[in-house]
Amino acid sequence: MGKMTFVVDFPDGQEPPVGAGSDILGGALVSVSFNDAVESGDYVASFLGYLQGGLFWLEAWLEVAEDNG
């Protein structure tokens, strides 16, 4: 079974209700995040990159915070 990730921007207060039975473009909803999970994932990827570069976790987190204002 193929899976896709996409982010849809809705005006504040106009987000549609979603649940386990929601049909999304012919597919079944299996996961939902009520924020921009793709953007959040960028922080995680940056953090892991700094850790792999040999930084201690706190140093890595501070670098990510500095990179993202």
mmCIF file with all atom_site columns, C-alpha atoms in Angstrom:
data_model
loop_
_atom_site.group_PDB
_atom_site.id
_atom_site.type_symbol
_atom_site.label_atom_id
_atom_site.label_alt_id
_atom_site.label_comp_id
_atom_site.label_asym_id
_atom_site.label_entity_id
_atom_site.label_seq_id
_atom_site.pdbx_PDB_ins_code
_atom_site.Cartn_x
_atom_site.Cartn_y
_atom_site.Cartn_z
_atom_site.occupancy
_atom_site.B_iso_or_equiv
_atom_site.pdbx_formal_charge
_atom_site.auth_seq_id
_atom_site.auth_comp_id
_atom_site.auth_asym_id
_atom_site.auth_atom_id
_atom_site.pdbx_PDB_model_num
ATOM 1  C CA . MET A 1 1  ? 0.000   0.000  0.000  1.00 0.00 ? 1  MET A CA 1
ATOM 2  C CA . GLY A 1 2  ? 1.373   3.400  -0.940 1.00 0.00 ? 2  GLY A CA 1
ATOM 3  C CA . LYS A 1 3  ? 1.364   6.300  1.496  1.00 0.00 ? 3  LYS A CA 1
ATOM 4  C CA . MET A 1 4  ? 1.715   10.037 0.879  1.00 0.00 ? 4  MET A CA 1
ATOM 5  C CA . THR A 1 5  ? 2.324   12.997 3.161  1.00 0.00 ? 5  THR A CA 1
ATOM 6  C CA . PHE A 1 6  ? 0.965   16.415 2.326  1.00 0.00 ? 6  PHE A CA 1
ATOM 7  C CA . VAL A 1 7  ? 0.120   19.591 4.214  1.00 0.00 ? 7  VAL A CA 1
ATOM 8  C CA . VAL A 1 8  ? -3.046  21.565 3.485  1.00 0.00 ? 8  VAL A CA 1
ATOM 9  C CA . ASP A 1 9  ? -3.351  25.164 4.671  1.00 0.00 ? 9  ASP A CA 1
ATOM 10 C CA . PHE A 1 10 ? -6.822  26.176 5.898  1.00 0.00 ? 10 PHE A CA 1
ATOM 11 C CA . PRO A 1 11 ? -7.884  29.599 7.173  1.00 0.00 ? 11 PRO A CA 1
ATOM 12 C CA . ASP A 1 12 ? -7.947  29.703 10.982 1.00 0.00 ? 12 ASP A CA 1
ATOM 13 C CA . GLY A 1 13 ? -11.191 28.269 12.306 1.00 0.00 ? 13 GLY A CA 1
ATOM 14 C CA . GLN A 1 14 ? -12.094 26.615 8.983  1.00 0.00 ? 14 GLN A CA 1
ATOM 15 C CA . GLU A 1 15 ? -10.195 23.357 9.455  1.00 0.00 ? 15 GLU A CA 1
ATOM 16 C CA . PRO A 1 16 ? -12.409 20.387 8.551  1.00 0.00 ? 16 PRO A CA 1
ATOM 17 C CA . PRO A 1 17 ? -13.135 17.709 11.151 1.00 0.00 ? 17 PRO A CA 1
ATOM 18 C CA . VAL A 1 18 ? -11.128 14.521 10.576 1.00 0.00 ? 18 VAL A CA 1
ATOM 19 C CA . GLY A 1 19 ? -11.230 11.131 12.239 1.00 0.00 ? 19 GLY A CA 1
ATOM 20 C CA . ALA A 1 20 ? -10.353 7.489  11.777 1.00 0.00 ? 20 ALA A CA 1
ATOM 21 C CA . GLY A 1 21 ? -13.173 7.003  9.271  1.00 0.00 ? 21 GLY A CA 1
ATOM 22 C CA . SER A 1 22 ? -12.290 10.008 7.099  1.00 0.00 ? 22 SER A CA 1
ATOM 23 C CA . ASP A 1 23 ? -11.957 9.399  3.359  1.00 0.00 ? 23 ASP A CA 1
ATOM 24 C CA . ILE A 1 24 ? -9.116  11.463 1.876  1.00 0.00 ? 24 ILE A CA 1
ATOM 25 C CA . LEU A 1 25 ? -9.128  11.569 -1.930 1.00 0.00 ? 25 LEU A CA 1
ATOM 26 C CA . GLY A 1 26 ? -10.196 7.915  -2.046 1.00 0.00 ? 26 GLY A CA 1
ATOM 27 C CA . GLY A 1 27 ? -7.759  6.737  0.637  1.00 0.00 ? 27 GLY A CA 1
ATOM 28 C CA . ALA A 1 28 ? -8.188  6.024  4.341  1.00 0.00 ? 28 ALA A CA 1
ATOM 29 C CA . LEU A 1 29 ? -6.790  8.455  6.915  1.00 0.00 ? 29 LEU A CA 1
ATOM 30 C CA . VAL A 1 30 ? -4.166  6.631  9.019  1.00 0.00 ? 30 VAL A CA 1
ATOM 31 C CA . SER A 1 31 ? -2.398  9.536  10.765 1.00 0.00 ? 31 SER A CA 1
ATOM 32 C CA . VAL A 1 32 ? -3.052  13.196 11.503 1.00 0.00 ? 32 VAL A CA 1
ATOM 33 C CA . SER A 1 33 ? -1.100  16.048 13.068 1.00 0.00 ? 33 SER A CA 1
ATOM 34 C CA . PHE A 1 34 ? -2.762  19.276 14.110 1.00 0.00 ? 34 PHE A CA 1
ATOM 35 C CA . ASN A 1 35 ? 0.298   21.333 13.230 1.00 0.00 ? 35 ASN A CA 1
ATOM 36 C CA . ASP A 1 36 ? 2.717   21.444 10.304 1.00 0.00 ? 36 ASP A CA 1
ATOM 37 C CA . ALA A 1 37 ? 4.432   18.103 10.936 1.00 0.00 ? 37 ALA A CA 1
ATOM 38 C CA . VAL A 1 38 ? 6.571   18.464 7.811  1.00 0.00 ? 38 VAL A CA 1
ATOM 39 C CA . GLU A 1 39 ? 8.043   21.706 9.133  1.00 0.00 ? 39 GLU A CA 1
ATOM 40 C CA . SER A 1 40 ? 8.520   20.114 12.563 1.00 0.00 ? 40 SER A CA 1
ATOM 41 C CA . GLY A 1 41 ? 10.329  17.225 10.889 1.00 0.00 ? 41 GLY A CA 1
ATOM 42 C CA . ASP A 1 42 ? 12.853  19.697 9.506  1.00 0.00 ? 42 ASP A CA 1
ATOM 43 C CA . TYR A 1 43 ? 13.841  20.557 13.077 1.00 0.00 ? 43 TYR A CA 1
ATOM 44 C CA . VAL A 1 44 ? 14.269  16.877 13.885 1.00 0.00 ? 44 VAL A CA 1
ATOM 45 C CA . ALA A 1 45 ? 16.373  16.285 10.766 1.00 0.00 ? 45 ALA A CA 1
ATOM 46 C CA . SER A 1 46 ? 18.601  19.265 11.637 1.00 0.00 ? 46 SER A CA 1
ATOM 47 C CA . PHE A 1 47 ? 18.967  18.048 15.215 1.00 0.00 ? 47 PHE A CA 1
ATOM 48 C CA . LEU A 1 48 ? 19.931  14.545 14.095 1.00 0.00 ? 48 LEU A CA 1
ATOM 49 C CA . GLY A 1 49 ? 22.407  15.997 11.621 1.00 0.00 ? 49 GLY A CA 1
ATOM 50 C CA . TYR A 1 50 ? 24.164  17.936 14.374 1.00 0.00 ? 50 TYR A CA 1
ATOM 51 C CA . LEU A 1 51 ? 24.215  14.836 16.603 1.00 0.00 ? 51 LEU A CA 1
ATOM 52 C CA . GLN A 1 52 ? 25.751  12.779 13.810 1.00 0.00 ? 52 GLN A CA 1
ATOM 53 C CA . GLY A 1 53 ? 28.340  15.524 13.451 1.00 0.00 ? 53 GLY A CA 1
ATOM 54 C CA . GLY A 1 54 ? 29.496  14.756 16.984 1.00 0.00 ? 54 GLY A CA 1
ATOM 55 C CA . LEU A 1 55 ? 27.777  17.473 19.023 1.00 0.00 ? 55 LEU A CA 1
ATOM 56 C CA . PHE A 1 56 ? 26.381  16.739 22.482 1.00 0.00 ? 56 PHE A CA 1
ATOM 57 C CA . TRP A 1 57 ? 22.536  16.771 22.452 1.00 0.00 ? 57 TRP A CA 1
ATOM 58 C CA . LEU A 1 58 ? 22.239  20.148 24.211 1.00 0.00 ? 58 LEU A CA 1
ATOM 59 C CA . GLU A 1 59 ? 24.746  21.752 21.834 1.00 0.00 ? 59 GLU A CA 1
ATOM 60 C CA . ALA A 1 60 ? 22.865  20.260 18.887 1.00 0.00 ? 60 ALA A CA 1
ATOM 61 C CA . TRP A 1 61 ? 19.534  21.592 20.179 1.00 0.00 ? 61 TRP A CA 1
ATOM 62 C CA . LEU A 1 62 ? 21.000  25.081 20.668 1.00 0.00 ? 62 LEU A CA 1
ATOM 63 C CA . GLU A 1 63 ? 22.348  25.022 17.101 1.00 0.00 ? 63 GLU A CA 1
ATOM 64 C CA . VAL A 1 64 ? 18.898  24.091 15.744 1.00 0.00 ? 64 VAL A CA 1
ATOM 65 C CA . ALA A 1 65 ? 17.300  26.863 17.832 1.00 0.00 ? 65 ALA A CA 1
ATOM 66 C CA . GLU A 1 66 ? 19.833  29.388 16.502 1.00 0.00 ? 66 GLU A CA 1
ATOM 67 C CA . ASP A 1 67 ? 19.322  28.213 12.903 1.00 0.00 ? 67 ASP A CA 1
ATOM 68 C CA . ASN A 1 68 ? 15.552  28.666 13.191 1.00 0.00 ? 68 ASN A CA 1
ATOM 69 C CA . GLY A 1 69 ? 15.450  31.963 15.054 1.00 0.00 ? 69 GLY A CA 1
#
